[in-house]
């Protein structure tokens, strides 16, 4: 099909509801936005001809051409910095880091430039870009392919850090991230890239950033999580419901800047909070959430805030990775512990 | 069974140390108006430079990197670029910035510790000064990519020091510029030093220009104190870039005649003799000699120019000194387009404190 | 003086008590250890002939020669990685990043290699190296010269992050860091590089890592800080004492791994804690400390833990940097606030 | 006024695609024993490779990068290095590792998701496999610096892919090797692809070897499927390194005959025809032809070798499969030399959980 025919078909399909996985939702959002905003370009290693090692960008090059869908040389620092240059020119680059474990080479560009261009120039230039990276463990991958270091980015002023945990949120949040006029680090939980499908209307509707998503309402305890751990958190909520414990489950979604209000309202109601994340505990985003709640909801809290997290060590290679990851039982145990107080 | 693959870079010089032509001059030299403007600009920049150092010494400006010895290169860059081209500078490009449209006051604000010094009323698309060495090279290829993607006939000039050429950003960027055939001119300002680190320690290669070879780009060396050779090289490279012929690397060889910055004391690590010799090659004096010898400049004109420059600089300094600092809340107001709810409290606290401390009713 | 004469003189002097600033103490520790352990080498930009832009390495090249005191090309990633290679060979490299704002280019090497070499090889190779960097604001420096991003390193498993706040601790902790068989990020608070002098015995005695230092004992509230903010924290303690408020002041010193025990013991006694740091608040090390205390000392706490920190924004250029930094009055106010509860 | 600075890299080939000498062979070719050992090793490695892929397909091993097409280079590296030299590998150097003393079982453990796969009983000083592309290059110059500092007569061989040559780490490291005159040999395994990214997108230069020029190093290109040219180049470069003559860059040109890893499907992005042509240049077959033609190898020997290799590999696989996983507490036990007090609780929790889950009394 040639480009203009494709375009027509696509317009017809707009709003079509599709049953998709999280990674397909990412692809759908990219395609929608490229179709509707010519400023959107994507770049990264193996994203064009190969469609990305996880197929997140599949079909984009065929549809939008190699000028807007760019395979780069192998250099993450370059990818991070090139996107910045493009963004200062009003493009909306979406740059992929193949795995979060390889984002560190781009750290200087991200911290010292992407996050600062607007502030430094007092708004003259800004960086409407998205850095995408699959993250997290549990897929039997080699070393460096299982990282969850979202906390490193959450601490950097000037960045937004957004993490979807379902196909619908992947679609809506990625659209919002691309349209956002400031840099967004968009981390995709690869363990649940294909875990479930969901109906997503391909209608270009973004979901709000900077807000938590309450996935389940409850009274006894607030469960706070994001990314792939939402899966186990919801499973734990089910189990706890069987025991008669009513949990409120919150997907933080934008881990920085943090929507403390939703978290505090929930804890004001439940009096208890358990935070679940895959990243190691020491200095994880769970620490900021716990510290914020413990400070602001001091009088509401009926039990200490417990964190269920990865260990403070290097993610083991895959034979032992399950021993590192938080499991449903760990969450259940933690809730039982805080409920007992 | 053995085969040789051969490569080269070229080097060019038109004026000797005293401003005497070594042979035919390039076409650019026929434009007397431009050459005179260049000389006037160099003197302005030099005047600005010594004044800013004086301001720093008296606590009226922050750490400042002197441009002494780099005026010729910056002037040639500024003159050669089209208005719609984009400059991606490092931090010693004063001469280029001012020609692009940055005001002396803005320049002072920047080094005076005020972010408004990069908000630039003119040259809105030029990138701000990059402090982390060589990082700007990646932005340069990004800007050039944007031009290519949109099919615009524009080019980028990216400046970087000799020290900067050791850093991945420069090397990765010239590689991309080569692979993607991007309209960028990389100008390496080889002033022989990176703070205290001499050129010999940066790199074992004979020249810096030869780094272009590994990226598949043409490399040129020019005498960075020879206005004509720098101008010719940059114009040639810009023409190529505009003509869709891709990127180039120019190594402009000069010498850092001042300390690295006002926070540095170069006598700790370099020879007085070496510095003295470098002064003999000074490009500003050289161009003055050339103009003088060719009958286009005299002592009266020089005197007048010096006075004009002093006045221009004084006026800018006064404007600069008269600027109130931004309210502290400014530190939050440009972080994002819209302040996220998460930061409202902090901004309020900042405003309250400022009000309390400055004893005023309003302020923030 | 030739090398062996110098050596003799030096031996005589061993143990000599000198009145030194923090940066001189750093220099003293480096010189001591290079003298006594031939495996110690130093490298970085401008550290040899120039003696470092802050003069921390002055005289080392003259004394120990250019083979052990190496000016590198300008590339932080290279500096970080070269030190790793040296360390796997049993050298003890001390690599300087000229300012913490330029360490990010070295992030990949630090996170993915220095912190992991021992674990990855099951102890076959390890990285006994120190990454030194001056950090923090308040010295009227240009952009990127005022960073306090210690939290980024504290979150990385396999690293130690150590911050001295006095000449004595600079000497003792740096010796300990060099002798430690694992990688240490050693952050030097440049605002107090020359703030005070202290008597330091140049006797090669290290101070323990992984422990907090209690600088002042008290009953009403625990003040927790590190780095340059210790200065204001101690000043606040004095002021508060005048008001009859008795504070315990703790210098965390090793911010990762964290000596939670000392902090908890203190809070068990005082029932209140105020944490002071210069870094921005969101996801700072203060969050981990607050979360840990709030969890473990839930029943001891008589007031919420308050954090006095930098704002969640980019450190302003110097005209406004004082408005960003935490001040004595801010600490005093915070203490008054928690005491009132 | 114009001057040219000239540079070159050379390229070498001794055997044609069919193993026929194109002229005189280098001295190394006279060592029949070594050549036969090389051939045997390549076959072993190829046997190991296909077995490991089969293990992965049946869930008994993790993602694995096939060495197909890289056997000649790794074998030449492994054979040429002195025992006291240090290998700084990337992740496709199976052939070199095994010659250095890594066991097949250790190799399997590594790709089987077990950290003990890098604890290596032999070659204790070789660096482990580096997964983050090109990062190992910085370690290589660090190791070489250690040799220089201590005045030891040792050298480093550092391997990196063609993709890796675009990354700052490689470029910064060759620059340091040039500036510091370090005993390192950089071997670039140019297999034409970086996952799906063809060589032409990595870099606009004609060759990768010419990147050496910018670092002031000699650059050599060899046919990476020609055992003799690879061997000669590495030996020559190692001799220079040992002789205090500094570093070199060797570009060994080959083709990745397999998928990038078992997680990849190369048919998505590359031509069947291209692959077929590459097989015609296969270096293992080529060396077999050479040995056959020169009367040193026959079908029986080949049959025997194949059987021997299968047996060796089967034995290693059995040993590997019989290994119990480490207890989960191992994830804390090698983090630091001594477990900091801050982590005691977490280790205890890990041990408890493991005990509970495995239903055993001890375990951790
Ligand atoms: C990434 C980074 N590292 C270190 C510094 C500190 N620093 C500032 S200027 C400089 C030397 C730069 O030398 P060169 O590139 O030759 O430019 P020049 O100052 O000589 O014009 C250094 C090391 C920095 N600004 N950025
Ligand atoms: C820093 C980094 N970025 C991305 C990756 C993912 N990745 C693994 S291999 C590879 C391609 C490497 O190509 P090349 O260097 O040519 O080596 P080859 O695999 O062809 O032998 C990529 C992009 C990685 N491992 N490290
Ligand atoms: Mg320089
Ligand atoms: Mg390759």
PDB file of N, CA and C in Angstrom, chain B residues 194-245:
ATOM      1  N   UNK B 194      43.893  22.828  27.376  1.00  0.00           N
ATOM      2  CA  UNK B 194      42.598  22.590  28.003  1.00  0.00           C
ATOM      3  C   UNK B 194      42.875  22.784  29.492  1.00  0.00           C
ATOM      4  N   UNK B 195      42.525  23.942  29.983  1.00  0.00           N
ATOM      5  CA  UNK B 195      43.027  24.413  31.276  1.00  0.00           C
ATOM      6  C   UNK B 195      44.538  24.182  31.282  1.00  0.00           C
ATOM      7  N   UNK B 196      45.023  23.258  32.115  1.00  0.00           N
ATOM      8  CA  UNK B 196      46.482  23.068  32.222  1.00  0.00           C
ATOM      9  C   UNK B 196      46.991  21.939  31.341  1.00  0.00           C
ATOM     10  N   UNK B 197      46.070  21.324  30.602  1.00  0.00           N
ATOM     11  CA  UNK B 197      46.460  20.136  29.844  1.00  0.00           C
ATOM     12  C   UNK B 197      46.865  20.533  28.433  1.00  0.00           C
ATOM     13  N   UNK B 198      48.134  20.324  28.092  1.00  0.00           N
ATOM     14  CA  UNK B 198      48.587  20.749  26.770  1.00  0.00           C
ATOM     15  C   UNK B 198      48.044  19.836  25.674  1.00  0.00           C
ATOM     16  N   UNK B 199      47.973  20.343  24.507  1.00  0.00           N
ATOM     17  CA  UNK B 199      47.511  19.625  23.332  1.00  0.00           C
ATOM     18  C   UNK B 199      48.183  18.258  23.195  1.00  0.00           C
ATOM     19  N   UNK B 200      49.449  18.157  23.571  1.00  0.00           N
ATOM     20  CA  UNK B 200      50.181  16.900  23.403  1.00  0.00           C
ATOM     21  C   UNK B 200      49.611  15.788  24.279  1.00  0.00           C
ATOM     22  N   UNK B 201      48.989  16.167  25.373  1.00  0.00           N
ATOM     23  CA  UNK B 201      48.424  15.145  26.259  1.00  0.00           C
ATOM     24  C   UNK B 201      47.024  14.748  25.814  1.00  0.00           C
ATOM     25  N   UNK B 202      46.328  15.640  25.125  1.00  0.00           N
ATOM     26  CA  UNK B 202      44.982  15.316  24.650  1.00  0.00           C
ATOM     27  C   UNK B 202      44.997  14.184  23.653  1.00  0.00           C
ATOM     28  N   UNK B 203      46.032  14.113  22.860  1.00  0.00           N
ATOM     29  CA  UNK B 203      45.932  13.256  21.689  1.00  0.00           C
ATOM     30  C   UNK B 203      47.322  13.017  21.101  1.00  0.00           C
ATOM     31  N   UNK B 204      47.560  11.778  20.706  1.00  0.00           N
ATOM     32  CA  UNK B 204      48.859  11.442  20.128  1.00  0.00           C
ATOM     33  C   UNK B 204      48.958  11.709  18.643  1.00  0.00           C
ATOM     34  N   UNK B 205      47.871  12.143  18.026  1.00  0.00           N
ATOM     35  CA  UNK B 205      47.898  12.384  16.581  1.00  0.00           C
ATOM     36  C   UNK B 205      48.569  13.715  16.276  1.00  0.00           C
ATOM     37  N   UNK B 206      49.106  13.822  15.066  1.00  0.00           N
ATOM     38  CA  UNK B 206      49.810  15.027  14.663  1.00  0.00           C
ATOM     39  C   UNK B 206      48.870  16.226  14.638  1.00  0.00           C
ATOM     40  N   UNK B 207      47.660  16.005  14.162  1.00  0.00           N
ATOM     41  CA  UNK B 207      46.705  17.101  14.047  1.00  0.00           C
ATOM     42  C   UNK B 207      45.365  16.640  14.629  1.00  0.00           C
ATOM     43  N   UNK B 208      44.526  17.601  14.924  1.00  0.00           N
ATOM     44  CA  UNK B 208      43.183  17.237  15.380  1.00  0.00           C
ATOM     45  C   UNK B 208      42.272  17.042  14.175  1.00  0.00           C
ATOM     46  N   UNK B 209      42.555  17.770  13.131  1.00  0.00           N
ATOM     47  CA  UNK B 209      41.713  17.689  11.932  1.00  0.00           C
ATOM     48  C   UNK B 209      41.613  16.259  11.414  1.00  0.00           C
ATOM     49  N   UNK B 210      42.652  15.464  11.620  1.00  0.00           N
ATOM     50  CA  UNK B 210      42.634  14.111  11.076  1.00  0.00           C
ATOM     51  C   UNK B 210      41.604  13.207  11.754  1.00  0.00           C
ATOM     52  N   UNK B 211      41.022  13.679  12.854  1.00  0.00           N
ATOM     53  CA  UNK B 211      39.916  12.901  13.429  1.00  0.00           C
ATOM     54  C   UNK B 211      38.744  12.836  12.461  1.00  0.00           C
ATOM     55  N   UNK B 212      38.679  13.808  11.562  1.00  0.00           N
ATOM     56  CA  UNK B 212      37.613  13.810  10.557  1.00  0.00           C
ATOM     57  C   UNK B 212      37.656  12.541   9.696  1.00  0.00           C
ATOM     58  N   UNK B 213      38.858  12.037   9.478  1.00  0.00           N
ATOM     59  CA  UNK B 213      39.028  10.891   8.565  1.00  0.00           C
ATOM     60  C   UNK B 213      38.234   9.680   9.047  1.00  0.00           C
ATOM     61  N   UNK B 214      38.271   9.448  10.352  1.00  0.00           N
ATOM     62  CA  UNK B 214      37.567   8.303  10.896  1.00  0.00           C
ATOM     63  C   UNK B 214      36.060   8.414  10.767  1.00  0.00           C
ATOM     64  N   UNK B 215      35.581   9.618  10.553  1.00  0.00           N
ATOM     65  CA  UNK B 215      34.145   9.825  10.389  1.00  0.00           C
ATOM     66  C   UNK B 215      33.786   9.952   8.908  1.00  0.00           C
ATOM     67  N   UNK B 216      34.789   9.813   8.065  1.00  0.00           N
ATOM     68  CA  UNK B 216      34.532   9.956   6.629  1.00  0.00           C
ATOM     69  C   UNK B 216      34.282  11.386   6.206  1.00  0.00           C
ATOM     70  N   UNK B 217      34.820  12.335   6.959  1.00  0.00           N
ATOM     71  CA  UNK B 217      34.606  13.750   6.653  1.00  0.00           C
ATOM     72  C   UNK B 217      35.901  14.406   6.185  1.00  0.00           C
ATOM     73  N   UNK B 218      35.794  15.484   5.410  1.00  0.00           N
ATOM     74  CA  UNK B 218      36.999  16.247   5.087  1.00  0.00           C
ATOM     75  C   UNK B 218      37.489  17.011   6.320  1.00  0.00           C
ATOM     76  N   UNK B 219      38.798  17.056   6.479  1.00  0.00           N
ATOM     77  CA  UNK B 219      39.395  17.788   7.589  1.00  0.00           C
ATOM     78  C   UNK B 219      40.320  18.872   7.062  1.00  0.00           C
ATOM     79  N   UNK B 220      40.208  20.049   7.654  1.00  0.00           N
ATOM     80  CA  UNK B 220      41.053  21.169   7.212  1.00  0.00           C
ATOM     81  C   UNK B 220      41.704  21.809   8.419  1.00  0.00           C
ATOM     82  N   UNK B 221      42.943  22.207   8.238  1.00  0.00           N
ATOM     83  CA  UNK B 221      43.637  22.945   9.292  1.00  0.00           C
ATOM     84  C   UNK B 221      43.837  24.372   8.805  1.00  0.00           C
ATOM     85  N   UNK B 222      43.543  25.321   9.662  1.00  0.00           N
ATOM     86  CA  UNK B 222      43.820  26.707   9.289  1.00  0.00           C
ATOM     87  C   UNK B 222      44.552  27.402  10.423  1.00  0.00           C
ATOM     88  N   UNK B 223      45.286  28.407  10.062  1.00  0.00           N
ATOM     89  CA  UNK B 223      45.924  29.271  11.053  1.00  0.00           C
ATOM     90  C   UNK B 223      44.807  30.117  11.666  1.00  0.00           C
ATOM     91  N   UNK B 224      44.516  29.854  12.921  1.00  0.00           N
ATOM     92  CA  UNK B 224      43.390  30.514  13.570  1.00  0.00           C
ATOM     93  C   UNK B 224      43.611  31.982  13.858  1.00  0.00           C
ATOM     94  N   UNK B 225      44.793  32.471  13.569  1.00  0.00           N
ATOM     95  CA  UNK B 225      45.064  33.888  13.723  1.00  0.00           C
ATOM     96  C   UNK B 225      45.148  34.605  12.377  1.00  0.00           C
ATOM     97  N   UNK B 226      44.804  33.852  11.365  1.00  0.00           N
ATOM     98  CA  UNK B 226      44.810  34.422  10.021  1.00  0.00           C
ATOM     99  C   UNK B 226      43.359  34.523   9.564  1.00  0.00           C
ATOM    100  N   UNK B 227      42.859  35.736   9.641  1.00  0.00           N
ATOM    101  CA  UNK B 227      41.449  35.973   9.328  1.00  0.00           C
ATOM    102  C   UNK B 227      41.058  35.413   7.968  1.00  0.00           C
ATOM    103  N   UNK B 228      41.918  35.502   7.008  1.00  0.00           N
ATOM    104  CA  UNK B 228      41.548  35.062   5.661  1.00  0.00           C
ATOM    105  C   UNK B 228      41.468  33.550   5.544  1.00  0.00           C
ATOM    106  N   UNK B 229      42.386  32.867   6.167  1.00  0.00           N
ATOM    107  CA  UNK B 229      42.322  31.412   6.018  1.00  0.00           C
ATOM    108  C   UNK B 229      41.163  30.839   6.813  1.00  0.00           C
ATOM    109  N   UNK B 230      40.894  31.402   7.982  1.00  0.00           N
ATOM    110  CA  UNK B 230      39.735  30.912   8.746  1.00  0.00           C
ATOM    111  C   UNK B 230      38.453  31.181   7.964  1.00  0.00           C
ATOM    112  N   UNK B 231      38.336  32.403   7.467  1.00  0.00           N
ATOM    113  CA  UNK B 231      37.120  32.761   6.733  1.00  0.00           C
ATOM    114  C   UNK B 231      36.920  31.863   5.523  1.00  0.00           C
ATOM    115  N   UNK B 232      37.975  31.680   4.774  1.00  0.00           N
ATOM    116  CA  UNK B 232      37.847  30.864   3.567  1.00  0.00           C
ATOM    117  C   UNK B 232      37.394  29.452   3.921  1.00  0.00           C
ATOM    118  N   UNK B 233      37.995  28.884   4.924  1.00  0.00           N
ATOM    119  CA  UNK B 233      37.678  27.494   5.279  1.00  0.00           C
ATOM    120  C   UNK B 233      36.227  27.369   5.736  1.00  0.00           C
ATOM    121  N   UNK B 234      35.798  28.319   6.555  1.00  0.00           N
ATOM    122  CA  UNK B 234      34.427  28.220   7.059  1.00  0.00           C
ATOM    123  C   UNK B 234      33.427  28.450   5.932  1.00  0.00           C
ATOM    124  N   UNK B 235      33.719  29.398   5.084  1.00  0.00           N
ATOM    125  CA  UNK B 235      32.785  29.643   3.981  1.00  0.00           C
ATOM    126  C   UNK B 235      32.719  28.442   3.056  1.00  0.00           C
ATOM    127  N   UNK B 236      33.843  27.859   2.812  1.00  0.00           N
ATOM    128  CA  UNK B 236      33.881  26.685   1.940  1.00  0.00           C
ATOM    129  C   UNK B 236      33.068  25.552   2.557  1.00  0.00           C
ATOM    130  N   UNK B 237      33.283  25.336   3.857  1.00  0.00           N
ATOM    131  CA  UNK B 237      32.574  24.247   4.545  1.00  0.00           C
ATOM    132  C   UNK B 237      31.075  24.540   4.609  1.00  0.00           C
ATOM    133  N   UNK B 238      30.732  25.800   4.832  1.00  0.00           N
ATOM    134  CA  UNK B 238      29.311  26.153   4.870  1.00  0.00           C
ATOM    135  C   UNK B 238      28.656  25.969   3.504  1.00  0.00           C
ATOM    136  N   UNK B 239      29.403  26.303   2.460  1.00  0.00           N
ATOM    137  CA  UNK B 239      28.886  26.102   1.116  1.00  0.00           C
ATOM    138  C   UNK B 239      28.584  24.636   0.861  1.00  0.00           C
ATOM    139  N   UNK B 240      29.516  23.799   1.249  1.00  0.00           N
ATOM    140  CA  UNK B 240      29.299  22.357   1.109  1.00  0.00           C
ATOM    141  C   UNK B 240      28.051  21.944   1.872  1.00  0.00           C
ATOM    142  N   UNK B 241      27.955  22.408   3.118  1.00  0.00           N
ATOM    143  CA  UNK B 241      26.812  22.021   3.946  1.00  0.00           C
ATOM    144  C   UNK B 241      25.502  22.469   3.288  1.00  0.00           C
ATOM    145  N   UNK B 242      25.477  23.712   2.838  1.00  0.00           N
ATOM    146  CA  UNK B 242      24.269  24.219   2.192  1.00  0.00           C
ATOM    147  C   UNK B 242      23.990  23.487   0.885  1.00  0.00           C
ATOM    148  N   UNK B 243      25.039  23.060   0.252  1.00  0.00           N
ATOM    149  CA  UNK B 243      24.876  22.393  -1.039  1.00  0.00           C
ATOM    150  C   UNK B 243      24.579  20.914  -0.914  1.00  0.00           C
ATOM    151  N   UNK B 244      24.286  20.452   0.291  1.00  0.00           N
ATOM    152  CA  UNK B 244      23.950  19.039   0.459  1.00  0.00           C
ATOM    153  C   UNK B 244      25.154  18.121   0.396  1.00  0.00           C
ATOM    154  N   UNK B 245      26.342  18.695   0.552  1.00  0.00           N
ATOM    155  CA  UNK B 245      27.540  17.865   0.429  1.00  0.00           C
ATOM    156  C   UNK B 245      28.054  17.384   1.779  1.00  0.00           C
TER     157      UNK B 245
END
